[in-house]
Short mmCIF file of C-alpha atoms in Angstrom, two decimals:
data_model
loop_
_atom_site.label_atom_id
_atom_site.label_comp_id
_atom_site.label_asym_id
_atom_site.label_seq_id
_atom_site.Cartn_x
_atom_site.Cartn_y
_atom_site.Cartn_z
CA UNK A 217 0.00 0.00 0.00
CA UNK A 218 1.25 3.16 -0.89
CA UNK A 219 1.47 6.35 1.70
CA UNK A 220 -2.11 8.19 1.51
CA UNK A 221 -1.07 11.09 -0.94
CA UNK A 222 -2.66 14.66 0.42
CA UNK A 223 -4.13 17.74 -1.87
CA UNK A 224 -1.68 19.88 -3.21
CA UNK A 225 -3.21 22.91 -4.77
CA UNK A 226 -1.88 25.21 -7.79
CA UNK A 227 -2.21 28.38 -5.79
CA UNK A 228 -4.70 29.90 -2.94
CA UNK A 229 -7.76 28.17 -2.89
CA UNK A 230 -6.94 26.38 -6.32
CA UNK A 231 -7.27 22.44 -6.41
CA UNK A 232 -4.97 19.79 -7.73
CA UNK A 233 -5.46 16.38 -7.13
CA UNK A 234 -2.29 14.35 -6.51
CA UNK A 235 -4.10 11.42 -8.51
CA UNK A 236 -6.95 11.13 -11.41
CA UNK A 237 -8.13 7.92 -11.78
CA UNK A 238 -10.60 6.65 -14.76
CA UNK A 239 -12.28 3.87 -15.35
CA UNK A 240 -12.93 1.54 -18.77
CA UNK A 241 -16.29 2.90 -19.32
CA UNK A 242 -15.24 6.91 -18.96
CA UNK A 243 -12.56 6.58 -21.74
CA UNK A 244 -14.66 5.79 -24.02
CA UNK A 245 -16.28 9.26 -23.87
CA UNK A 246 -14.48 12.63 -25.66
CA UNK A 247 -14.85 14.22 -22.41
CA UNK A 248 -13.53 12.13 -20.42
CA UNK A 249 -10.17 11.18 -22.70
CA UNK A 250 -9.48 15.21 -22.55
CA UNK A 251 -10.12 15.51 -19.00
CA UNK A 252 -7.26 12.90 -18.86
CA UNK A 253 -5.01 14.70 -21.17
CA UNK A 254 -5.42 18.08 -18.86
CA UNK A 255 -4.33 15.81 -15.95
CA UNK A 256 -1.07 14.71 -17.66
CA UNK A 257 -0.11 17.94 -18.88
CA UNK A 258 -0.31 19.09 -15.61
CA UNK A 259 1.72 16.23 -14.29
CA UNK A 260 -0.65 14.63 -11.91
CA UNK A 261 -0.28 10.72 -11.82
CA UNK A 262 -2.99 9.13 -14.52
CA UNK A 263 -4.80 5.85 -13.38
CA UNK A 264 -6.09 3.77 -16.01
CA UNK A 265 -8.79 1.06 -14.71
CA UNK A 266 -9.32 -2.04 -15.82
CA UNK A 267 -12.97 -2.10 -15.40
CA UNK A 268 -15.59 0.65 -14.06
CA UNK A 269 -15.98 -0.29 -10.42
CA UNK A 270 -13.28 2.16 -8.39
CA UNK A 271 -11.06 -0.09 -6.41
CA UNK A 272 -8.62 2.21 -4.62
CA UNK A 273 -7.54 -0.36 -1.65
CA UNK A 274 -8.54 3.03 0.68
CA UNK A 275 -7.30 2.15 4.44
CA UNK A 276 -10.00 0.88 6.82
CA UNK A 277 -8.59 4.10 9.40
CA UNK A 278 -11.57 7.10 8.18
CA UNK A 279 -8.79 9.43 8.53
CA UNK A 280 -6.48 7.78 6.22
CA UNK A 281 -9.33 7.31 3.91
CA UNK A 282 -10.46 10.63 3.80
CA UNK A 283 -7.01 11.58 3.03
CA UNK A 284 -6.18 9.53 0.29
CA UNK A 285 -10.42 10.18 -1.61
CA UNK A 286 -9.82 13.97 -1.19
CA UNK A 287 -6.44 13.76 -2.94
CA UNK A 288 -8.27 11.47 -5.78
CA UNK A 289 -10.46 12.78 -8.78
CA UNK A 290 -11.93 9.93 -10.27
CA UNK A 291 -13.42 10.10 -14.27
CA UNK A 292 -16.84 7.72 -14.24
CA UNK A 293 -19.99 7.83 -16.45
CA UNK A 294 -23.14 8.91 -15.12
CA UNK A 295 -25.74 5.58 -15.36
CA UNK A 296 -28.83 6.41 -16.78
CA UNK A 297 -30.43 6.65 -12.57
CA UNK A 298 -27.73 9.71 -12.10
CA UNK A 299 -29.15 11.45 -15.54
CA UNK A 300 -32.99 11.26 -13.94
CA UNK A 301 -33.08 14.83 -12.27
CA UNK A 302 -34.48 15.19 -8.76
CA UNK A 303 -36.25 18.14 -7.77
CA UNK A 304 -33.81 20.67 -5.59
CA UNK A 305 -36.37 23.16 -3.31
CA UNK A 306 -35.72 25.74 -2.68
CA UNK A 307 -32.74 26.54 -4.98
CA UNK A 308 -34.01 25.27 -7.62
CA UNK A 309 -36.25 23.16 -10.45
CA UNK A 310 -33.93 20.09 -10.89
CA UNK A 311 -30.71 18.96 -9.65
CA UNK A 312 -28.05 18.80 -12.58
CA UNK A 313 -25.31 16.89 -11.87
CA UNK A 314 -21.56 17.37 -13.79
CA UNK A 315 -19.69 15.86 -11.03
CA UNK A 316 -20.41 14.31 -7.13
CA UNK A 317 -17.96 15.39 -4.24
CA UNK A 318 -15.84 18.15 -3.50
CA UNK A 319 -12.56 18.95 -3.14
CA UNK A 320 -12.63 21.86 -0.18
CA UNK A 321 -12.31 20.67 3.28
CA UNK A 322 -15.77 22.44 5.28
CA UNK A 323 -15.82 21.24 8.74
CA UNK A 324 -19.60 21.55 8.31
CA UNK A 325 -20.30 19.70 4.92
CA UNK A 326 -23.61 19.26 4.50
CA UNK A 327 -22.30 15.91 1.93
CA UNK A 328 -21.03 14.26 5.29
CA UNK A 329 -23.59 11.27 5.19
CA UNK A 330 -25.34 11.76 2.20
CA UNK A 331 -22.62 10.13 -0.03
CA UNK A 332 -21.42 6.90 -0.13
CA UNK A 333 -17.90 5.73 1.28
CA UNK A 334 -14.76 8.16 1.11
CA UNK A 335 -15.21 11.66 -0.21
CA UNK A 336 -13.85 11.17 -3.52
CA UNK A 337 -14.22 13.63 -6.61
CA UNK A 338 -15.85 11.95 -9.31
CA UNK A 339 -16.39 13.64 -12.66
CA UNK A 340 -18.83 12.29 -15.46
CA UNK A 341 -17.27 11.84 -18.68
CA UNK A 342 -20.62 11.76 -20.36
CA UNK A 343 -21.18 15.37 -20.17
CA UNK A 344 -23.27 15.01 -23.55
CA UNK A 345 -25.43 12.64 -22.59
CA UNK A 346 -26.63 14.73 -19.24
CA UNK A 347 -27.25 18.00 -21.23
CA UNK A 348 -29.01 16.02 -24.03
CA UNK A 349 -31.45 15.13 -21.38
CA UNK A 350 -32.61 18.40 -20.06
CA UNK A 351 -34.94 19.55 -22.68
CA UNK A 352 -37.25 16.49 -21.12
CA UNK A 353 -37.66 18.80 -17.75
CA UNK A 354 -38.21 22.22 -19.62
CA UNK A 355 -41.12 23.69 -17.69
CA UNK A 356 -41.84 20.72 -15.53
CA UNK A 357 -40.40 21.72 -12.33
CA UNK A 358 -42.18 23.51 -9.48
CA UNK A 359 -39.51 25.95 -8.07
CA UNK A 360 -39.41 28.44 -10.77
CA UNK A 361 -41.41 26.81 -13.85
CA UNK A 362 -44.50 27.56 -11.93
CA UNK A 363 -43.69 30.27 -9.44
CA UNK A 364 -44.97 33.69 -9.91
CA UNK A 365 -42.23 35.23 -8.11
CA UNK A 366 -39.42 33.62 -9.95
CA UNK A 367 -41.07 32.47 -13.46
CA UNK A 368 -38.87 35.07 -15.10
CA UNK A 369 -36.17 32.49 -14.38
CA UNK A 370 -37.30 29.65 -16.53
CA UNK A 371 -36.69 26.51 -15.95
CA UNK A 372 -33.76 26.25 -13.56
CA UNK A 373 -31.39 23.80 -13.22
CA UNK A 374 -28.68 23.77 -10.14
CA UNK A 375 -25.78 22.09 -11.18
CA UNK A 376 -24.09 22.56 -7.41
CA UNK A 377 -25.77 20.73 -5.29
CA UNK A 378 -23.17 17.97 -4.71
CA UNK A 379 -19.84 19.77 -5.96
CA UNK A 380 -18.57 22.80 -6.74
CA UNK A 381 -18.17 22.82 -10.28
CA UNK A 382 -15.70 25.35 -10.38
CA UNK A 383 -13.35 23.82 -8.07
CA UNK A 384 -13.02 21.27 -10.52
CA UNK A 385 -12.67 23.00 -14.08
CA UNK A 386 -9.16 23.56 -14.69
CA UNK A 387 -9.47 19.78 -14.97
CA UNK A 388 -13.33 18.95 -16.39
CA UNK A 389 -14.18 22.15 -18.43
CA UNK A 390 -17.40 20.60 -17.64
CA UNK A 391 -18.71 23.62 -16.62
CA UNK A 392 -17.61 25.93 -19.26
CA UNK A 393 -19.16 23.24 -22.20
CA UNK A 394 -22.49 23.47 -19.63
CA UNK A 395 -22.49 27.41 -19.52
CA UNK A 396 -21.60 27.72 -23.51
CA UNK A 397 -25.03 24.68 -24.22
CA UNK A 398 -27.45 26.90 -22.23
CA UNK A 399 -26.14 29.58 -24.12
CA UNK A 400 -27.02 27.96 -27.09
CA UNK A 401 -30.68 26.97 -25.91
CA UNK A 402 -32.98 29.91 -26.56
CA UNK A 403 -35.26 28.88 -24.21
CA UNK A 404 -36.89 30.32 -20.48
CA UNK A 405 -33.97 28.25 -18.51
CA UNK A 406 -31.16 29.05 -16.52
CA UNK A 407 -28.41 26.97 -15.59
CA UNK A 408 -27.16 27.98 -11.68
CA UNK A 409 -23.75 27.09 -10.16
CA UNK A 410 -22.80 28.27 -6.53
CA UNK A 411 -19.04 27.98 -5.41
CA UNK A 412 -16.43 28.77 -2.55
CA UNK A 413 -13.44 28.95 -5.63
CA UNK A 414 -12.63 32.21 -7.55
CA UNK A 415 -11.00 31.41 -11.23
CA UNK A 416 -13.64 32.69 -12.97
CA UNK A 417 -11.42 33.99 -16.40
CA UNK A 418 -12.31 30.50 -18.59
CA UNK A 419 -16.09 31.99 -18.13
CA UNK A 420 -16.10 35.75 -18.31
CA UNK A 421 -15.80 35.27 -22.79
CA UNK A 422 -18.40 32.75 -22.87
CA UNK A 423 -21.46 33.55 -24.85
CA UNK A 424 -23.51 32.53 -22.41
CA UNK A 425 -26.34 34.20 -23.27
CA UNK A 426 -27.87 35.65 -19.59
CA UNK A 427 -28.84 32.11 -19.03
CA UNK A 428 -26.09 30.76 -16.24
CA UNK A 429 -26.45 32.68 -12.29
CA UNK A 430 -23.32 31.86 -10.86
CA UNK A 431 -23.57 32.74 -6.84
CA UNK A 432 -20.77 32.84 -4.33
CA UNK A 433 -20.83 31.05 -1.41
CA UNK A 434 -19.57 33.23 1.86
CA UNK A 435 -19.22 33.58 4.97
CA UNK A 436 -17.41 36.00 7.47
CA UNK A 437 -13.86 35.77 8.02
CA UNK A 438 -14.45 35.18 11.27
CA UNK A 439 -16.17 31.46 10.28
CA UNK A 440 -14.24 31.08 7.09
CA UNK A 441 -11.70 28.94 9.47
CA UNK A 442 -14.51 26.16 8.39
CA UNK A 443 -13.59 26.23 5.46
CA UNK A 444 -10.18 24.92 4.65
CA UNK A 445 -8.80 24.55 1.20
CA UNK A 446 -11.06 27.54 -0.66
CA UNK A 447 -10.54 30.78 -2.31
CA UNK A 448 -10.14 33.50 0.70
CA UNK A 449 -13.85 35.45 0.95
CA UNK A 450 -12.61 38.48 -0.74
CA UNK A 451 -11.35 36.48 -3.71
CA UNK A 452 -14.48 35.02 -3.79
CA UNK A 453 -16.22 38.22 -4.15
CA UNK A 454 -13.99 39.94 -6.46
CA UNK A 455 -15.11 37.04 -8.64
CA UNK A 456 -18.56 37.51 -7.94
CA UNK A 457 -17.65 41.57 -9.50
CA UNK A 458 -16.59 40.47 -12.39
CA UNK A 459 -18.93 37.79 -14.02
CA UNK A 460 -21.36 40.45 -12.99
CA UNK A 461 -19.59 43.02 -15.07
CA UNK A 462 -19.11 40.25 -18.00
CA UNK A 463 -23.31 40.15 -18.10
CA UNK A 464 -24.04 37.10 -16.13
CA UNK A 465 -26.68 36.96 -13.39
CA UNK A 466 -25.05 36.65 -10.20
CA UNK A 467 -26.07 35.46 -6.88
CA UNK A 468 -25.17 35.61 -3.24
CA UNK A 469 -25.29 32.10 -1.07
CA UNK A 470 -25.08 32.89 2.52
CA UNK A 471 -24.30 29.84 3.81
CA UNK A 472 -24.39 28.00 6.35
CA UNK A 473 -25.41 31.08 8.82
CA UNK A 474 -23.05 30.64 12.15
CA UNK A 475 -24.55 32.16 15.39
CA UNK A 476 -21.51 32.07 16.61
CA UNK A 477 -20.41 35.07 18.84
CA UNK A 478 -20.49 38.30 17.76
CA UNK A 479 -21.99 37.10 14.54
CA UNK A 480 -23.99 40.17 13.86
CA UNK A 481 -20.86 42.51 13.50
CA UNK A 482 -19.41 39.57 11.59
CA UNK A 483 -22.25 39.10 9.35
CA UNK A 484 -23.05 42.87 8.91
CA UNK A 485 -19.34 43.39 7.67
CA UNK A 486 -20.08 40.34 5.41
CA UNK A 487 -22.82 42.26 3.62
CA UNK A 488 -21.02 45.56 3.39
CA UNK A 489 -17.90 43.84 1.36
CA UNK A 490 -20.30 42.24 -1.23
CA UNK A 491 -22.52 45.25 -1.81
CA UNK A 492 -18.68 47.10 -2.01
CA UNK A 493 -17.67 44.20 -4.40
CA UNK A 494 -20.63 45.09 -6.59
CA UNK A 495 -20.88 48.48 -6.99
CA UNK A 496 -20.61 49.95 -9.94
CA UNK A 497 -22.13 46.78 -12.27
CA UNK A 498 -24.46 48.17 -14.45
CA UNK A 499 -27.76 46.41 -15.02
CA UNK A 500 -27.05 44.30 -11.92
CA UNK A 501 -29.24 41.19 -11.21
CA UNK A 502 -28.40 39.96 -8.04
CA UNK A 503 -30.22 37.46 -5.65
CA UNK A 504 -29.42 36.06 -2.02
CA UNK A 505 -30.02 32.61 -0.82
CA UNK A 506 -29.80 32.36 3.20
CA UNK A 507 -29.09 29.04 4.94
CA UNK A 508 -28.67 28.46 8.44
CA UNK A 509 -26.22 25.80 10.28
CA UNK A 510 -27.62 22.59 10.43
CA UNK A 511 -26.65 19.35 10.89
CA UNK A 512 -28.13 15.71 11.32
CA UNK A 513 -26.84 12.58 14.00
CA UNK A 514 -25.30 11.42 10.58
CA UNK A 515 -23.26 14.09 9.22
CA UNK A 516 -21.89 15.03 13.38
CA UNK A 517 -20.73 11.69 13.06
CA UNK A 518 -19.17 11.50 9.73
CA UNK A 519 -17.30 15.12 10.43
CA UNK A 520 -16.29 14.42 14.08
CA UNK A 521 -14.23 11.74 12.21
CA UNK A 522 -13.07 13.95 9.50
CA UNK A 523 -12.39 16.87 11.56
CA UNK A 524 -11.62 16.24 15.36
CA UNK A 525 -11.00 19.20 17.71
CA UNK A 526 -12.92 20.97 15.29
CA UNK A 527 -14.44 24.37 16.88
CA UNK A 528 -17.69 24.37 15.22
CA UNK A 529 -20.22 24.70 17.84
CA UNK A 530 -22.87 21.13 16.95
CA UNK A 531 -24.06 20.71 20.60
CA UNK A 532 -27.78 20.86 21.50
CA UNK A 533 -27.17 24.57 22.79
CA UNK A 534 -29.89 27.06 21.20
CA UNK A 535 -30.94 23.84 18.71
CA UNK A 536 -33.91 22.19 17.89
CA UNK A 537 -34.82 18.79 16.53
CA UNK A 538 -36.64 18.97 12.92
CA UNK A 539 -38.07 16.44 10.86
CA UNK A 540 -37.66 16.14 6.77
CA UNK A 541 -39.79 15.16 4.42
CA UNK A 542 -37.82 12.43 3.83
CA UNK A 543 -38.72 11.49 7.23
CA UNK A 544 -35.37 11.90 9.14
CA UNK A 545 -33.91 14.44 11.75
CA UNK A 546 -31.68 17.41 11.65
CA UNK A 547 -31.03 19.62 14.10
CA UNK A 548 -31.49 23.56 13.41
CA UNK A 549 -31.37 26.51 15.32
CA UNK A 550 -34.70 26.90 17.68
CA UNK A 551 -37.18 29.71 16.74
CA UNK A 552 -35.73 33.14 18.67
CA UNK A 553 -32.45 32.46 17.27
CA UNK A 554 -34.15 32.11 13.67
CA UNK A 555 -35.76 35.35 14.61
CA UNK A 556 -33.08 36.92 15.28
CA UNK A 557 -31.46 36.04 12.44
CA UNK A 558 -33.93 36.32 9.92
CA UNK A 559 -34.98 40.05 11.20
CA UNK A 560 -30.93 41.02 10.99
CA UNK A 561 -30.15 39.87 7.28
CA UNK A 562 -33.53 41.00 6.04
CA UNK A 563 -32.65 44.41 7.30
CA UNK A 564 -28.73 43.99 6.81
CA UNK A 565 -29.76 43.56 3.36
CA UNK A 566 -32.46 45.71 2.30
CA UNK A 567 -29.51 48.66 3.42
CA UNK A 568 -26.74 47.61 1.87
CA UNK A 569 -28.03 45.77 -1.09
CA UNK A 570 -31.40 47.09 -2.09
CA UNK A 571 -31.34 45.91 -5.54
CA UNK A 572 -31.03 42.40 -4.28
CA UNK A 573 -34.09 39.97 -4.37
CA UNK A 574 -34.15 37.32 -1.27
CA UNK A 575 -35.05 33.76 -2.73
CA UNK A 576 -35.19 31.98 0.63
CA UNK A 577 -34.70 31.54 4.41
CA UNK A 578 -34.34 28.51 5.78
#
């Protein structure tokens, strides 16, 4: 067994995995062959399976294993269950998926349970084949298809909800093809991305066509600590700044909310650096998603593994238990501390960012 390799990255907040692996199946795809060639010429070791099942021989130690699946991208195809899009409420219509796992290291990763095994990247090499199937959902969802409030949006299709696409496209491209393909469909849809990474440059000349929101996940400096191997905040921002200037719709993710100590100050500062980061954008379309801390019995477990002597405050202090519609428990903040928080960024916002539409609390 070899010694677990750990991430390297290219520069602040930039990712480079010390191995890409591929199996049989993803080589047979365009996409995936060139995702292997960008690998190489960066000099990261190439793995060639001999079949499609990904047999890494992790250790049985989580620690090890997490090591070794954050420092792996793996290149798989998407089976034909993957390419069926689930509904995403609130963000969003459908769930699009270019790639499952992430590279950055959140001590509060809302993944932590809901994927199978070690964290490991894996890309699709199929990318065709999952934008050949979206015209199917084209005003089927019941997000934005149907909404009154956001109908203007089209059909929307959230291509983050288990990555962060950008992280990954120095290696995929996958989602500058996906950006350039809604570009091309003149039709009510929009294509949304959020992401904690900054190299935005491959995107700002795409003719995208008004029909991709990217949104930047942020947090305060203060609770940015919880969020190891991403772009610093202000990078982040800055980022934000200029796809806005290049025409896209942009977004603001506020997430997860931390009522941490002094987390109104921290917050409030928060706000005043991306209204700052966007001044000046003419024609600005700009929305804010606000999610709260939460976590289940699941993910405490997975991440208390991950991420011992972490300082992230999961005890039952100020929480309360919730049930999901898929009928299990998480536990989120109990109702004054939602007040509280709801009645600051609604205010927080409406100052420093009146031009801003507020998608969701929750």
């Amino acid at each position: 067994m070899q010694t677990a390799p750990s991430p390297t990255r290219a520069g602040i907040g930039t990712w480079k995995p010390r191995r890409v692996v591929v199996t049989r199946s993803a080589r047979d795809f365009a996409h995936g062959r060139a995702i292997l060639v960008r690998a190489e010429r960066m000099g990261i070791e190439v793995v060639e399976l001999s079949g499609d099942r990904l047999t890494l021989g992790f250790e049985d130690d989580p620690r090890r294993a997490y090591a070794e699946a954050k420092a792996t991208l793996a290149v798989v195809v998407a089976p034909p269950s993957k390419r069926r899009l689930q509904p995403i409420a609130p963000s969003a219509d459908w769930r699009v998926d270019l790639a499952e796992g992430c590279p950055a290291h959140c001590s509060y990763c809302y993944l932590a349970g809901s994927l199978k095994g070690p964290p490991i990247t894996r890309v699709y090499a199929n990318l065709d084949e999952i934008l050949d199937g979206l015209p199917a959902y084209l005003g089927q969802g019941t997000i934005t298809s149907r909404s009154s409030a956001r109908a203007h949006e089209g059909t929307t299709f959230e291509a983050s909800c288990y990555t962060d696409p950008l992280a990954l496209e120095p290696l995929t491209e996958s989602l500058s093809a996906a950006i350039a393909w809604f570009g091309r469909w003149d039709v009510p849809a929009q294509l949304r991305f959020t992401s904690k990474f900054a190299d935005v440059a491959p995107l700002l000349t795409l003719d995208h066509g008004g029909r991709t929101r990217m949104r930047a996940s942020i947090n305060p400096r203060a609770f940015a600590r919880f969020e190891g191997g991403t772009a610093p905040v202000a990078q982040r921002l800055r980022a934000l700044g200029q796809m806005a200037a290049a025409g896209y719709p942009v977004g603001l993710t506020i997430a997860p909310i931390i009522a941490a100590e002094g987390w109104q100050t921290a917050y409030g500062a928060l706000i005043d650096d991306a209204a700052a980061a966007l001044a000046g954008v003419a024609d600005l379309d700009l929305t804010v998603e606000l999610i709260t801390h939460r976590f289940t019995a699941g993910s405490k477990a997975v991440l208390d593994s991950w991420y011992p002597g972490s300082s992230l405050d999961m005890t039952p202090r100020d929480r309360v238990t919730k049930r999901t519609k898929f009928g299990t428990e998480k536990q989120v903040y109990d109702a004054a501390t939602m007040r509280d928080l709801r009645q600051f960024f609604e205010r927080r916002i409406a100052e420093a960012l009146p031009m801003a539409r507020v998608l969701y609390w929750t």
